[in-house]
Coordinates of N, CA and C in Angstrom, one line a residue:
M1 N 5.4 5.7 -2.6 CA 5.3 6.4 -3.9 C 3.7 6.7 -4.2
C2 N 3.6 7.8 -4.8 CA 2.0 8.2 -5.1 C 1.5 7.5 -6.1
C3 N 0.3 7.1 -6.2 CA -0.3 6.4 -7.3 C -0.2 7.1 -8.6
R4 N -0.3 8.4 -8.7 CA -0.2 9.0 -10.0 C 1.2 9.1 -10.5
A5 N 2.2 9.0 -9.6 CA 3.5 8.9 -10.2 C 3.8 7.4 -10.7
V6 N 3.3 6.4 -10.0 CA 3.4 5.2 -10.5 C 2.8 5.1 -12.0
W7 N 1.5 5.6 -12.2 CA 0.9 5.5 -13.5 C 1.6 6.3 -14.4
A8 N 2.2 7.5 -14.0 CA 2.9 8.3 -15.0 C 4.1 7.6 -15.4
A9 N 4.8 7.0 -14.4 CA 6.1 6.4 -14.8 C 5.8 5.1 -15.8
L10 N 4.7 4.4 -15.6 CA 4.3 3.4 -16.4 C 4.1 3.9 -17.8
L11 N 3.3 5.0 -17.9 CA 2.9 5.5 -19.1 C 4.1 6.1 -19.9
V12 N 5.0 6.7 -19.3 CA 6.3 7.3 -20.0 C 7.2 6.1 -20.4
S13 N 7.4 5.0 -19.5 CA 8.3 3.9 -19.9 C 7.6 3.2 -21.0
L14 N 6.3 3.2 -21.0 CA 5.6 2.4 -22.2 C 5.9 3.0 -23.6
I15 N 5.7 4.4 -23.4 CA 6.1 5.2 -24.7 C 7.6 5.1 -25.1
V16 N 8.4 5.3 -24.1 CA 9.8 5.1 -24.5 C 10.3 3.7 -25.0
L17 N 9.8 2.6 -24.3 CA 10.2 1.4 -24.8 C 9.6 1.1 -26.2
T18 N 8.3 1.6 -26.4 CA 7.8 1.3 -27.7 C 8.6 2.1 -28.7
F19 N 9.0 3.3 -28.4 CA 9.8 4.0 -29.4 C 11.2 3.3 -29.7
L20 N 11.9 2.9 -28.6 CA 13.1 2.2 -28.7 C 12.9 0.8 -29.6
S21 N 11.7 0.2 -29.3 CA 11.5 -1.2 -30.1 C 11.2 -0.8 -31.6
T22 N 11.0 0.5 -32.0 CA 10.5 0.8 -33.3 C 11.7 1.5 -34.0
L23 N 12.8 1.7 -33.4 CA 13.9 2.5 -34.1 C 14.5 2.0 -35.3
K24 N 14.3 0.6 -35.5 CA 15.1 -0.1 -36.7 C 14.2 0.0 -38.0
A25 N 13.0 0.6 -37.9 CA 12.1 0.8 -39.0 C 12.8 1.7 -40.1
T26 N 12.6 1.6 -41.5 CA 13.5 2.1 -42.5 C 12.7 3.4 -43.0
S27 N 11.4 3.3 -43.2 CA 10.6 4.6 -43.7 C 9.7 5.1 -42.5
I28 N 9.0 6.2 -42.8 CA 8.0 6.7 -42.0 C 7.0 5.7 -41.8
K29 N 6.5 5.4 -43.0 CA 5.3 4.5 -43.0 C 5.6 3.1 -42.2
N30 N 6.7 2.5 -42.4 CA 7.1 1.4 -41.6 C 7.2 1.7 -40.2
F31 N 7.6 2.8 -39.8 CA 7.9 3.3 -38.5 C 6.6 3.3 -37.8
L32 N 5.7 4.1 -38.5 CA 4.3 4.4 -37.8 C 3.6 2.9 -37.6
R33 N 3.6 2.0 -38.7 CA 3.0 0.8 -38.3 C 3.7 -0.1 -37.4
A34 N 4.9 0.0 -37.3 CA 5.7 -0.7 -36.3 C 5.5 -0.2 -34.8
Y35 N 5.4 1.1 -34.8 CA 5.0 1.7 -33.5 C 3.6 1.5 -33.1
Y36 N 2.7 1.4 -34.1 CA 1.3 1.1 -33.7 C 1.2 -0.5 -33.0
E37 N 2.0 -1.3 -33.8 CA 2.1 -2.7 -33.4 C 2.6 -2.9 -32.1
N38 N 3.8 -2.1 -31.8 CA 4.5 -2.3 -30.6 C 3.7 -1.8 -29.4
V39 N 3.0 -0.8 -29.7 CA 2.2 0.0 -28.6 C 1.1 -1.2 -28.1
F40 N 0.6 -1.8 -29.0 CA -0.4 -3.0 -28.6 C 0.3 -4.1 -27.9
D41 N 1.5 -4.5 -28.5 CA 2.3 -5.5 -27.8 C 2.5 -5.2 -26.3
Y42 N 3.0 -3.9 -26.1 CA 3.4 -3.7 -24.7 C 2.1 -3.4 -23.8
V43 N 1.0 -3.0 -24.4 CA -0.2 -2.9 -23.7 C -0.7 -4.2 -23.3
Q44 N -0.6 -5.3 -24.2 CA -1.0 -6.5 -24.0 C -0.1 -7.1 -22.8
A45 N 1.3 -7.0 -22.9 CA 2.1 -7.4 -21.9 C 1.7 -6.6 -20.5
T46 N 1.3 -5.4 -20.6 CA 0.9 -4.7 -19.3 C -0.3 -5.5 -18.6
F47 N -1.2 -5.8 -19.4 CA -2.3 -6.6 -18.8 C -2.1 -8.1 -18.7
L48 N -0.9 -8.5 -18.9 CA -0.3 -9.9 -18.7 C -1.1 -10.9 -19.6
E49 N -1.3 -10.4 -20.9 CA -1.8 -11.3 -21.9 C -0.6 -11.7 -22.7
A50 N -0.9 -13.0 -23.4 CA 0.1 -13.5 -24.3 C 0.1 -12.7 -25.5
L51 N 1.3 -12.5 -26.1 CA 1.4 -11.9 -27.4 C 1.1 -12.8 -28.5
D52 N 0.6 -12.3 -29.6 CA 0.4 -13.1 -30.8 C 1.5 -13.8 -31.2
S53 N 2.7 -13.1 -31.3 CA 3.9 -13.8 -31.8 C 5.0 -13.0 -31.0
P54 N 6.1 -13.7 -30.5 CA 7.3 -13.0 -30.0 C 7.9 -12.1 -30.7
P55 N 8.6 -11.2 -30.1 CA 9.4 -10.2 -30.9 C 10.6 -11.0 -31.7
R56 N 10.8 -10.5 -32.9 CA 11.8 -11.3 -33.7 C 13.3 -10.8 -33.4
E57 N 13.4 -9.6 -33.3 CA 14.7 -9.2 -32.9 C 15.1 -9.3 -31.4
S58 N 16.4 -9.5 -31.2 CA 17.0 -9.8 -29.9 C 16.9 -8.6 -29.0
Y59 N 17.0 -7.4 -29.5 CA 16.9 -6.1 -28.7 C 15.5 -5.9 -28.3
A60 N 14.4 -6.3 -29.3 CA 13.1 -6.2 -28.8 C 12.7 -7.2 -27.8
R61 N 13.2 -8.5 -27.8 CA 12.9 -9.4 -26.8 C 13.5 -8.9 -25.5
T62 N 14.8 -8.4 -25.5 CA 15.2 -7.8 -24.3 C 14.5 -6.7 -23.7
L63 N 14.0 -5.8 -24.5 CA 13.1 -4.7 -24.0 C 11.8 -5.4 -23.5
M64 N 11.2 -6.4 -24.1 CA 10.1 -7.0 -23.7 C 10.3 -7.7 -22.4
A65 N 11.4 -8.2 -22.3 CA 11.7 -9.1 -20.9 C 11.9 -8.1 -19.8
A66 N 12.4 -6.9 -20.1 CA 12.6 -5.9 -19.0 C 11.2 -5.4 -18.6
W67 N 10.4 -5.1 -19.5 CA 9.1 -4.7 -19.3 C 8.3 -5.6 -18.5
W68 N 8.4 -7.0 -18.9 CA 7.7 -8.0 -18.1 C 8.3 -8.0 -16.6
L69 N 9.4 -7.9 -16.5 CA 10.1 -8.0 -15.1 C 9.7 -6.8 -14.3
A70 N 9.6 -5.6 -14.9 CA 9.1 -4.4 -14.2 C 7.7 -4.6 -13.8
L71 N 6.9 -5.2 -14.6 CA 5.5 -5.4 -14.3 C 5.2 -6.3 -13.2
I72 N 6.1 -7.4 -13.2 CA 5.9 -8.4 -12.1 C 6.3 -7.8 -10.9
I73 N 7.4 -7.0 -10.9 CA 7.9 -6.4 -9.5 C 6.6 -5.4 -9.0
L74 N 6.2 -4.6 -9.9 CA 5.1 -3.6 -9.5 C 3.9 -4.2 -9.1
T75 N 3.5 -5.4 -9.7 CA 2.3 -6.0 -9.4 C 2.5 -6.7 -8.0
N76 N 3.8 -7.3 -7.7 CA 4.0 -7.9 -6.3 C 4.0 -6.7 -5.3
L77 N 4.6 -5.6 -5.7 CA 4.7 -4.6 -4.7 C 3.2 -4.1 -4.3
F78 N 2.4 -3.9 -5.3 CA 1.2 -3.6 -5.0 C 0.3 -4.5 -4.3
T79 N 0.5 -5.8 -4.6 CA -0.2 -6.8 -3.9 C 0.2 -6.9 -2.3
G80 N 1.5 -6.8 -2.2 CA 2.1 -6.8 -0.9 C 1.6 -5.5 -0.1
N81 N 1.5 -4.5 -0.6 CA 1.1 -3.3 0.2 C -0.4 -3.4 0.3
M82 N -1.1 -3.9 -0.5 CA -2.6 -4.1 -0.3 C -2.9 -5.0 0.7
K83 N -2.1 -6.1 0.9 CA -2.3 -7.3 2.0 C -2.1 -6.6 3.2
A84 N -0.9 -5.8 3.3 CA -0.4 -5.3 4.7 C -1.3 -4.2 5.0
G85 N -1.9 -3.4 4.2 CA -2.9 -2.4 4.5 C -4.2 -2.9 5.0
L86 N -4.6 -4.1 4.5 CA -5.9 -4.7 4.8 C -5.8 -5.6 6.1
T87 N -4.5 -6.1 6.4 CA -4.5 -7.1 7.6 C -4.0 -6.4 8.8
V88 N -3.2 -5.4 8.8 CA -2.7 -4.7 9.9 C -3.7 -3.7 10.5
R89 N -4.2 -3.9 11.8 CA -5.1 -2.9 12.3 C -4.3 -1.5 12.8
Q90 N -5.1 -0.5 12.7 CA -4.7 0.8 13.1 C -4.5 0.7 14.7
P91 N -3.4 1.4 15.2 CA -3.3 1.2 16.6 C -4.3 2.3 17.2
H92 N -4.7 1.8 18.5 CA -5.6 2.7 19.2 C -4.8 3.9 19.8
P93 N -5.5 4.9 20.1 CA -4.9 6.1 20.7 C -4.2 5.7 22.0
R94 N -3.0 6.2 22.3 CA -2.5 6.0 23.6 C -2.8 6.8 24.5
I95 N -3.1 6.3 25.8 CA -3.5 6.9 27.1 C -2.4 7.0 28.0
D96 N -2.0 8.3 28.2 CA -0.7 8.5 29.0 C -1.1 9.2 30.6
S97 N -2.2 9.4 30.8 CA -2.5 10.0 32.0 C -4.0 9.6 32.5
V98 N -4.1 9.8 33.9 CA -5.5 9.6 34.3 C -6.6 10.4 33.7
A99 N -6.2 11.6 33.4 CA -7.1 12.6 32.9 C -7.7 12.2 31.5
Q100 N -6.6 11.6 30.7 CA -6.9 11.1 29.4 C -7.8 9.9 29.5
L101 N -7.6 9.1 30.5 CA -8.4 7.9 30.7 C -9.9 8.2 31.1
V102 N -10.0 9.3 31.9 CA -11.4 9.9 32.1 C -12.0 10.4 31.0
R103 N -11.4 11.1 30.1 CA -11.9 11.7 28.9 C -12.3 10.7 27.9
T104 N -11.7 9.5 27.9 CA -11.9 8.4 26.9 C -13.4 7.8 27.1
E105 N -14.2 7.9 26.1 CA -15.5 7.4 26.3 C -15.5 6.0 25.6
G106 N -16.5 5.1 26.3 CA -16.7 3.8 25.7 C -15.5 2.9 26.2
L107 N -14.8 3.2 27.0 CA -13.6 2.4 27.6 C -14.0 1.8 28.9
K108 N -13.7 0.4 28.9 CA -14.0 -0.2 30.2 C -12.8 -0.8 30.7
V109 N -12.5 -0.5 32.0 CA -11.3 -0.8 32.6 C -11.7 -1.7 33.8
Y110 N -10.9 -2.8 33.8 CA -11.2 -3.9 34.8 C -10.0 -3.9 35.7
V111 N -10.3 -4.0 37.0 CA -9.3 -4.0 38.1 C -9.5 -5.3 38.8
I112 N -8.6 -5.9 39.4 CA -8.8 -7.1 40.2 C -9.0 -6.6 41.6
K113 N -10.0 -7.2 42.2 CA -10.4 -6.7 43.7 C -9.3 -7.2 44.6
G114 N -8.9 -6.2 45.4 CA -7.9 -6.5 46.6 C -6.8 -5.7 46.4
P115 N -6.2 -5.5 45.1 CA -4.9 -4.6 45.2 C -5.2 -3.2 45.7
P116 N -4.2 -2.5 46.1 CA -4.4 -1.2 46.7 C -4.7 0.0 45.7
F117 N -4.6 -0.3 44.5 CA -4.9 0.7 43.5 C -6.1 1.4 43.6
P118 N -7.3 0.6 43.6 CA -8.7 1.5 43.8 C -8.6 2.3 45.0
L119 N -8.1 1.6 46.2 CA -8.1 2.3 47.4 C -7.3 3.6 47.4
L120 N -6.2 3.6 46.7 CA -5.3 4.8 46.5 C -6.0 5.8 45.7
L121 N -6.7 5.3 44.8 CA -7.6 6.4 44.0 C -8.7 6.9 44.7
S122 N -9.4 6.2 45.6 CA -10.6 6.7 46.3 C -9.8 7.6 47.4
V123 N -8.8 7.6 48.0 CA -8.3 8.4 49.0 C -7.8 9.7 48.5
R124 N -7.5 9.8 47.1 CA -6.8 10.8 46.6 C -7.9 12.0 46.6
S125 N -7.4 13.2 46.7 CA -8.4 14.4 46.7 C -8.6 14.8 45.2
V126 N -7.8 14.4 44.3 CA -7.9 15.0 43.0 C -9.1 14.5 42.4
Y127 N -9.8 15.4 41.7 CA -11.2 15.1 41.1 C -11.1 14.0 40.1
S128 N -10.0 14.1 39.2 CA -10.0 13.3 38.0 C -9.7 11.9 38.5
L129 N -8.9 11.7 39.6 CA -8.6 10.5 40.2 C -9.9 9.8 40.7
G130 N -10.7 10.6 41.4 CA -11.9 10.0 42.0 C -12.8 9.6 40.8
R131 N -12.9 10.3 39.8 CA -13.7 10.0 38.7 C -13.2 8.8 37.9
A132 N -11.9 8.6 37.9 CA -11.3 7.4 37.2 C -11.7 6.2 38.0
L133 N -11.8 6.3 39.3 CA -12.2 5.1 40.2 C -13.6 4.6 39.7
S134 N -14.5 5.7 39.5 CA -15.9 5.2 39.0 C -15.9 4.4 37.7
I135 N -14.9 4.6 36.8 CA -15.0 3.8 35.7 C -14.4 2.5 35.8
F136 N -13.7 2.2 36.7 CA -13.1 1.0 37.0 C -14.3 -0.1 37.4
T137 N -14.1 -1.2 36.8 CA -15.0 -2.4 37.1 C -14.4 -3.6 37.7
P138 N -14.7 -3.8 39.0 CA -13.9 -4.8 39.8 C -14.2 -6.1 39.2
V139 N -13.2 -6.9 39.3 CA -13.3 -8.4 38.8 C -12.8 -9.2 40.0
K140 N -13.5 -10.4 40.1 CA -13.1 -11.2 41.2 C -11.7 -12.0 40.8

């Protein structure tokens, strides 16, 4: 999932949860004050800080618990992806032919002395095979 999509989903869900937590307000003034307080409560929960006081109503506690659970899942998902990205090395490019082997620079190939493979390459008339023989380093 894209990073922008995750932040957008968090922002939208923060606004929706704050609105749902504030629906019980009786007047506009009470609604705005409760909305303001709930925004800060959910932002505090987003940064994993303790609230000044827990929500009084059971529906508000349920919404806050769902928000905490979603945050725990998202932080664990982010941490797991970050650890996997930092610990797994990128695979090296695959070499499928002798021509690719010859073109690859900075590659050291070791061949045990004695097997017929270097002899086979030296007898062949193909230029790339003969050049491939020159990059092999014999090992005792």
